[in-house]
GROMACS .gro file of C-alpha atoms in nm:
model
  292
    1MET     CA    1   3.668   2.145  -3.872
    2LEU     CA    2   3.644   1.843  -3.697
    3ARG     CA    3   3.631   2.012  -3.339
    4ILE     CA    4   3.411   2.217  -3.497
    5GLY     CA    5   3.183   1.912  -3.567
    6VAL     CA    6   3.192   1.731  -3.260
    7THR     CA    7   3.078   2.046  -3.041
    8ALA     CA    8   2.814   2.092  -3.262
    9CYS     CA    9   2.730   1.777  -3.244
   10ALA     CA   10   2.737   1.793  -2.852
   11LEU     CA   11   2.516   2.078  -2.782
   12TRP     CA   12   2.258   1.908  -2.992
   13LEU     CA   13   2.232   1.637  -2.830
   14ALA     CA   14   2.183   1.849  -2.523
   15VAL     CA   15   1.909   2.055  -2.668
   16SER     CA   16   1.803   1.733  -2.742
   17ASN     CA   17   1.748   1.579  -2.374
   18VAL     CA   18   1.657   1.918  -2.243
   19ALA     CA   19   1.390   1.912  -2.446
   20LYS     CA   20   1.302   1.526  -2.389
   21ALA     CA   21   1.344   1.643  -2.026
   22GLU     CA   22   0.929   1.513  -1.814
   23THR     CA   23   0.761   1.778  -1.696
   24GLN     CA   24   0.662   1.845  -1.328
   25ALA     CA   25   0.286   1.814  -1.481
   26GLU     CA   26   0.378   1.498  -1.715
   27ARG     CA   27   0.530   1.273  -1.404
   28GLY     CA   28   0.241   1.351  -1.221
   29ASN     CA   29   0.001   1.239  -1.519
   30TYR     CA   30   0.195   0.896  -1.531
   31LEU     CA   31   0.214   0.798  -1.179
   32VAL     CA   32  -0.168   0.919  -1.184
   33ASN     CA   33  -0.263   0.776  -1.453
   34THR     CA   34  -0.068   0.434  -1.371
   35ILE     CA   35   0.068   0.267  -1.087
   36MET     CA   36  -0.175   0.529  -0.885
   37ALA     CA   37  -0.451   0.419  -1.052
   38CYS     CA   38  -0.678   0.717  -0.931
   39GLY     CA   39  -0.907   0.679  -1.224
   40ASN     CA   40  -1.024   0.351  -1.076
   41CYS     CA   41  -1.174   0.525  -0.789
   42HIS     CA   42  -1.261   0.849  -0.878
   43THR     CA   43  -1.408   0.847  -1.275
   44PRO     CA   44  -1.779   0.738  -1.333
   45ARG     CA   45  -1.839   0.421  -1.543
   46ASP     CA   46  -2.077   0.387  -1.809
   47GLY     CA   47  -2.354   0.116  -1.818
   48GLU     CA   48  -2.089  -0.170  -1.884
   49GLY     CA   49  -1.885  -0.039  -1.616
   50LYS     CA   50  -1.587   0.143  -1.846
   51PRO     CA   51  -1.454   0.475  -1.728
   52ILE     CA   52  -1.641   0.744  -1.853
   53ALA     CA   53  -1.302   0.944  -2.050
   54ASP     CA   54  -1.468   1.282  -2.077
   55LYS     CA   55  -1.578   1.304  -1.707
   56ALA     CA   56  -1.217   1.150  -1.563
   57LEU     CA   57  -1.119   1.245  -1.171
   58SER     CA   58  -1.494   1.374  -1.188
   59GLY     CA   59  -1.622   1.136  -0.863
   60GLY     CA   60  -1.661   0.768  -0.906
   61LEU     CA   61  -1.725   0.444  -0.729
   62THR     CA   62  -1.932   0.447  -0.413
   63PHE     CA   63  -1.843   0.228  -0.138
   64THR     CA   64  -2.067   0.118   0.067
   65THR     CA   65  -1.915  -0.063   0.405
   66PRO     CA   66  -1.951  -0.108   0.797
   67GLY     CA   67  -1.776   0.209   0.885
   68PHE     CA   68  -1.895   0.414   0.583
   69ASP     CA   69  -2.057   0.529   0.301
   70ALA     CA   70  -1.881   0.699   0.065
   71THR     CA   71  -1.821   0.793  -0.307
   72ALA     CA   72  -1.484   0.863  -0.458
   73PRO     CA   73  -1.477   1.231  -0.504
   74ASN     CA   74  -1.469   1.502  -0.759
   75ILE     CA   75  -1.075   1.581  -0.777
   76THR     CA   76  -1.086   1.804  -1.068
   77PRO     CA   77  -0.996   2.156  -1.059
   78ASP     CA   78  -1.412   2.265  -1.047
   79THR     CA   79  -1.413   2.498  -0.813
   80GLU     CA   80  -1.717   2.464  -0.666
   81THR     CA   81  -1.767   2.041  -0.659
   82GLY     CA   82  -1.375   1.963  -0.691
   83ILE     CA   83  -1.057   2.070  -0.534
   84GLY     CA   84  -1.028   2.398  -0.781
   85SER     CA   85  -1.008   2.640  -0.474
   86TRP     CA   86  -0.770   2.368  -0.295
   87SER     CA   87  -0.406   2.529  -0.208
   88ASP     CA   88  -0.126   2.301  -0.281
   89ALA     CA   89  -0.073   2.230   0.089
   90GLU     CA   90  -0.456   2.174   0.094
   91ILE     CA   91  -0.419   1.877  -0.144
   92ARG     CA   92  -0.124   1.749  -0.021
   93ARG     CA   93  -0.270   1.723   0.383
   94ALA     CA   94  -0.558   1.534   0.158
   95LEU     CA   95  -0.302   1.324  -0.054
   96VAL     CA   96  -0.082   1.232   0.291
   97GLU     CA   97  -0.294   1.275   0.558
   98GLY     CA   98  -0.638   1.230   0.397
   99ILE     CA   99  -0.769   1.556   0.564
  100ARG     CA  100  -0.992   1.797   0.362
  101PRO     CA  101  -0.940   2.202   0.393
  102ASP     CA  102  -1.057   2.360   0.680
  103HIS     CA  103  -1.302   2.568   0.439
  104GLY     CA  104  -1.562   2.525   0.215
  105HIS     CA  105  -1.797   2.173   0.203
  106LEU     CA  106  -1.699   1.941   0.443
  107SER     CA  107  -1.428   2.167   0.566
  108GLY     CA  108  -1.154   1.940   0.796
  109VAL     CA  109  -1.384   1.656   0.735
  110PRO     CA  110  -1.122   1.307   0.693
  111LEU     CA  111  -1.167   1.191   0.389
  112ALA     CA  112  -1.317   0.772   0.415
  113ALA     CA  113  -1.077   0.494   0.503
  114ILE     CA  114  -1.095   0.389   0.111
  115MET     CA  115  -0.840   0.693   0.067
  116PRO     CA  116  -0.535   0.509   0.068
  117ALA     CA  117  -0.339   0.829   0.265
  118ASN     CA  118  -0.183   0.581   0.449
  119PHE     CA  119   0.037   0.447   0.128
  120TYR     CA  120   0.061   0.792  -0.031
  121LYS     CA  121   0.272   0.940   0.245
  122ALA     CA  122   0.547   0.740   0.106
  123LEU     CA  123   0.493   0.984  -0.198
  124LEU     CA  124   0.857   1.142  -0.282
  125PRO     CA  125   0.852   1.469  -0.205
  126ASP     CA  126   0.910   1.526  -0.602
  127ASP     CA  127   0.621   1.303  -0.686
  128LEU     CA  128   0.421   1.446  -0.462
  129ASP     CA  129   0.439   1.781  -0.627
  130ALA     CA  130   0.424   1.641  -0.984
  131VAL     CA  131   0.074   1.462  -0.883
  132ILE     CA  132  -0.020   1.799  -0.762
  133ALA     CA  133   0.069   1.962  -1.101
  134TYR     CA  134  -0.107   1.754  -1.286
  135LEU     CA  135  -0.413   1.716  -1.066
  136ARG     CA  136  -0.430   2.131  -1.200
  137THR     CA  137  -0.377   2.066  -1.545
  138VAL     CA  138  -0.741   1.841  -1.557
  139LYS     CA  139  -1.062   1.942  -1.717
  140PRO     CA  140  -1.287   2.087  -1.449
  141VAL     CA  141  -1.599   1.856  -1.443
  142ARG     CA  142  -1.875   2.018  -1.260
  143ASN     CA  143  -1.999   1.684  -1.020
  144GLN     CA  144  -2.093   1.710  -0.721
  145VAL     CA  145  -2.111   1.370  -0.551
  146PRO     CA  146  -2.284   1.253  -0.204
  147ASP     CA  147  -2.160   1.383   0.147
  148PRO     CA  148  -1.956   1.087   0.313
  149VAL     CA  149  -2.175   0.880   0.584
  150TYR     CA  150  -1.954   0.790   0.879
  151LYS     CA  151  -2.068   0.511   1.094
  152GLY     CA  152  -1.772   0.565   1.356
  153PRO     CA  153  -1.409   0.720   1.347
  154VAL     CA  154  -1.209   0.690   1.022
  155ARG     CA  155  -0.900   0.518   1.082
  156ARG     CA  156  -0.637   0.367   0.835
  157ASP     CA  157  -0.373   0.069   0.929
  158PRO     CA  158  -0.023   0.172   0.991
  159TYR     CA  159   0.184   0.042   0.616
  160PRO     CA  160   0.519  -0.021   0.747
  161ASP     CA  161   0.707   0.030   0.455
  162ALA     CA  162   0.563   0.352   0.417
  163ASP     CA  163   0.602   0.513   0.786
  164ALA     CA  164   0.967   0.386   0.744
  165GLY     CA  165   0.964   0.598   0.400
  166PHE     CA  166   1.212   0.589   0.128
  167ASN     CA  167   1.427   0.835  -0.030
  168LYS     CA  168   1.594   0.793  -0.389
  169SER     CA  169   1.953   0.681  -0.267
  170MET     CA  170   1.743   0.355  -0.244
  171PHE     CA  171   1.638   0.321  -0.584
  172ALA     CA  172   2.006   0.164  -0.735
  173ASP     CA  173   1.857  -0.152  -0.595
  174PRO     CA  174   1.583  -0.233  -0.789
  175VAL     CA  175   1.374  -0.449  -0.507
  176LYS     CA  176   1.355  -0.104  -0.300
  177ARG     CA  177   1.225   0.092  -0.614
  178GLY     CA  178   0.995  -0.158  -0.675
  179GLY     CA  179   0.889  -0.133  -0.308
  180TYR     CA  180   0.836   0.164  -0.341
  181LEU     CA  181   0.631   0.168  -0.644
  182VAL     CA  182   0.367  -0.111  -0.481
  183THR     CA  183   0.346   0.130  -0.179
  184ILE     CA  184   0.277   0.416  -0.316
  185GLY     CA  185   0.038   0.172  -0.578
  186HIS     CA  186  -0.139   0.064  -0.262
  187CYS     CA  187  -0.135  -0.305  -0.378
  188MET     CA  188  -0.129  -0.432  -0.044
  189GLU     CA  189  -0.476  -0.226   0.080
  190CYS     CA  190  -0.670  -0.527  -0.123
  191HIS     CA  191  -0.420  -0.834  -0.165
  192SER     CA  192  -0.341  -0.825   0.227
  193ALA     CA  193  -0.469  -1.027   0.503
  194TRP     CA  194  -0.824  -0.810   0.621
  195SER     CA  195  -1.023  -0.917   0.909
  196ARG     CA  196  -1.323  -0.682   1.029
  197GLY     CA  197  -1.210  -0.356   0.897
  198VAL     CA  198  -0.836  -0.418   0.995
  199SER     CA  199  -0.560  -0.479   0.770
  200ASP     CA  200  -0.291  -0.747   0.860
  201PHE     CA  201   0.062  -0.562   0.652
  202THR     CA  202   0.271  -0.756   0.903
  203THR     CA  203   0.174  -1.124   0.893
  204GLY     CA  204  -0.079  -1.122   0.627
  205LEU     CA  205   0.121  -0.902   0.405
  206GLY     CA  206   0.061  -1.008   0.034
  207ARG     CA  207  -0.203  -1.328   0.190
  208GLY     CA  208  -0.481  -1.166  -0.037
  209GLY     CA  209  -0.854  -1.318   0.080
  210ARG     CA  210  -0.989  -0.992   0.098
  211ILE     CA  211  -1.321  -0.990  -0.125
  212PHE     CA  212  -1.504  -0.723  -0.306
  213PRO     CA  213  -1.825  -0.718  -0.512
  214LEU     CA  214  -1.797  -0.630  -0.899
  215ARG     CA  215  -1.841  -0.304  -0.979
  216GLU     CA  216  -2.208  -0.165  -1.138
  217GLY     CA  217  -2.247  -0.270  -1.500
  218SER     CA  218  -2.045  -0.551  -1.480
  219PRO     CA  219  -2.209  -0.884  -1.642
  220GLU     CA  220  -2.126  -1.079  -1.312
  221SER     CA  221  -2.314  -0.827  -1.157
  222ALA     CA  222  -2.421  -1.054  -0.854
  223ALA     CA  223  -2.089  -1.215  -0.806
  224THR     CA  224  -1.783  -1.078  -0.623
  225SER     CA  225  -1.389  -1.086  -0.631
  226THR     CA  226  -1.081  -1.193  -0.392
  227ALA     CA  227  -0.841  -1.027  -0.383
  228ALA     CA  228  -0.543  -1.301  -0.486
  229ASN     CA  229  -0.231  -1.441  -0.285
  230ILE     CA  230   0.108  -1.231  -0.459
  231THR     CA  231   0.367  -1.385  -0.208
  232SER     CA  232   0.634  -1.543  -0.305
  233HIS     CA  233   0.443  -1.915  -0.239
  234PRO     CA  234   0.469  -2.185  -0.489
  235THR     CA  235   0.158  -2.268  -0.510
  236ALA     CA  236  -0.069  -2.033  -0.266
  237GLY     CA  237   0.065  -1.751  -0.441
  238ILE     CA  238   0.281  -1.631  -0.745
  239GLY     CA  239   0.617  -1.795  -0.651
  240ALA     CA  240   0.605  -2.014  -0.968
  241TRP     CA  241   0.536  -1.775  -1.183
  242ASN     CA  242   0.772  -1.646  -1.451
  243ASP     CA  243   0.853  -1.239  -1.478
  244ALA     CA  244   0.605  -1.266  -1.817
  245GLU     CA  245   0.369  -1.417  -1.605
  246THR     CA  246   0.339  -1.220  -1.337
  247VAL     CA  247   0.395  -0.913  -1.557
  248ARG     CA  248   0.103  -1.007  -1.817
  249ALA     CA  249  -0.136  -1.069  -1.538
  250ILE     CA  250  -0.035  -0.673  -1.388
  251THR     CA  251  -0.114  -0.515  -1.752
  252GLN     CA  252  -0.372  -0.762  -1.869
  253GLY     CA  253  -0.514  -0.922  -1.584
  254VAL     CA  254  -0.428  -1.260  -1.687
  255ALA     CA  255  -0.363  -1.515  -1.422
  256ARG     CA  256  -0.103  -1.782  -1.551
  257ASP     CA  257  -0.356  -2.007  -1.571
  258GLY     CA  258  -0.531  -1.779  -1.814
  259ARG     CA  259  -0.888  -1.677  -1.640
  260GLN     CA  260  -0.939  -1.330  -1.650
  261LEU     CA  261  -0.896  -1.095  -1.355
  262LYS     CA  262  -1.178  -0.931  -1.181
  263PRO     CA  263  -1.167  -0.570  -1.064
  264PRO     CA  264  -1.076  -0.377  -0.848
  265MET     CA  265  -0.767  -0.543  -1.031
  266ALA     CA  266  -0.674  -0.197  -1.231
  267TYR     CA  267  -0.487  -0.335  -1.502
  268GLY     CA  268  -0.653  -0.115  -1.751
  269TYR     CA  269  -0.351   0.139  -1.518
  270TYR     CA  270  -0.103  -0.094  -1.544
  271ALA     CA  271  -0.067  -0.134  -1.889
  272ALA     CA  272   0.098   0.147  -1.925
  273LEU     CA  273   0.339   0.113  -1.662
  274LYS     CA  274   0.688   0.171  -1.840
  275ALA     CA  275   0.916  -0.108  -1.855
  276THR     CA  276   1.155  -0.068  -1.598
  277ASP     CA  277   0.908   0.038  -1.351
  278LEU     CA  278   0.746  -0.373  -1.416
  279ALA     CA  279   1.023  -0.526  -1.380
  280ASP     CA  280   1.128  -0.338  -1.048
  281ILE     CA  281   0.751  -0.421  -0.915
  282VAL     CA  282   0.872  -0.791  -1.031
  283ALA     CA  283   1.187  -0.787  -0.860
  284TYR     CA  284   0.996  -0.700  -0.516
  285LEU     CA  285   0.696  -0.968  -0.549
  286HIS     CA  286   0.973  -1.189  -0.521
  287THR     CA  287   1.116  -1.092  -0.182
  288VAL     CA  288   0.722  -1.042  -0.055
  289PRO     CA  289   0.773  -1.358   0.211
  290PRO     CA  290   0.540  -1.680   0.111
  291LEU     CA  291   0.234  -1.680   0.273
  292GLN     CA  292  -0.105  -1.964   0.211
   0.00000   0.00000   0.00000
């Protein structure tokens, strides 16, 4: 009788674990709406600068730069104005190479350099497939955004960790796993030294200083925000911050001294990160060489 009870209990646990297993689309939902923060650019905003939920991922911010003028495109499955007619392989290429499909509107035209394909190339195959699976489930929204205007060749600065690549065997080390999350979160796209359109990921990794105009609708619309130094420097960076202070900055947008951090810091998305992911991100940030 005891053996039957134990066997039944083991069977129930196995069924329970299967039922709780994360689906591919659920994993993609998590990635897109937390660490990758795709809606931070691709979701339109209301007059107060808040994301419009029922138009999620249907085309968002407009970027006016010396190199290009571009609006984040519609990445919902709408077949005419979004990516509904793109194959999985074409979505994959757009994510990791920054190239549109060789058909339809803007056939073969590169995505603007603001698209962090140089970081997304680090996505593990399973995660890349999960992102695509999730994008297939998003509500299609018809929204045609303006075509990009390029003032020169599209260029993306190589990101060393993405070029080196990651694999699951590395993730036994929290620092390596945190490095993966920081990479696919393209955190250093904003937080590294930047000059005349060129990012310095070698001698300026995490130093900050890049200046961004605040989003339309912000109460401080005439002001700018400056990416912070997130190296381990004890005074110029976050080296003296404890883990809880770093997590609060990431998930609530509140600095150690109580200042509210400004866009484009995507803390509204990072708030849903799992505790284990946050712990690994913090572990990695502790290892970023100190820079002033």
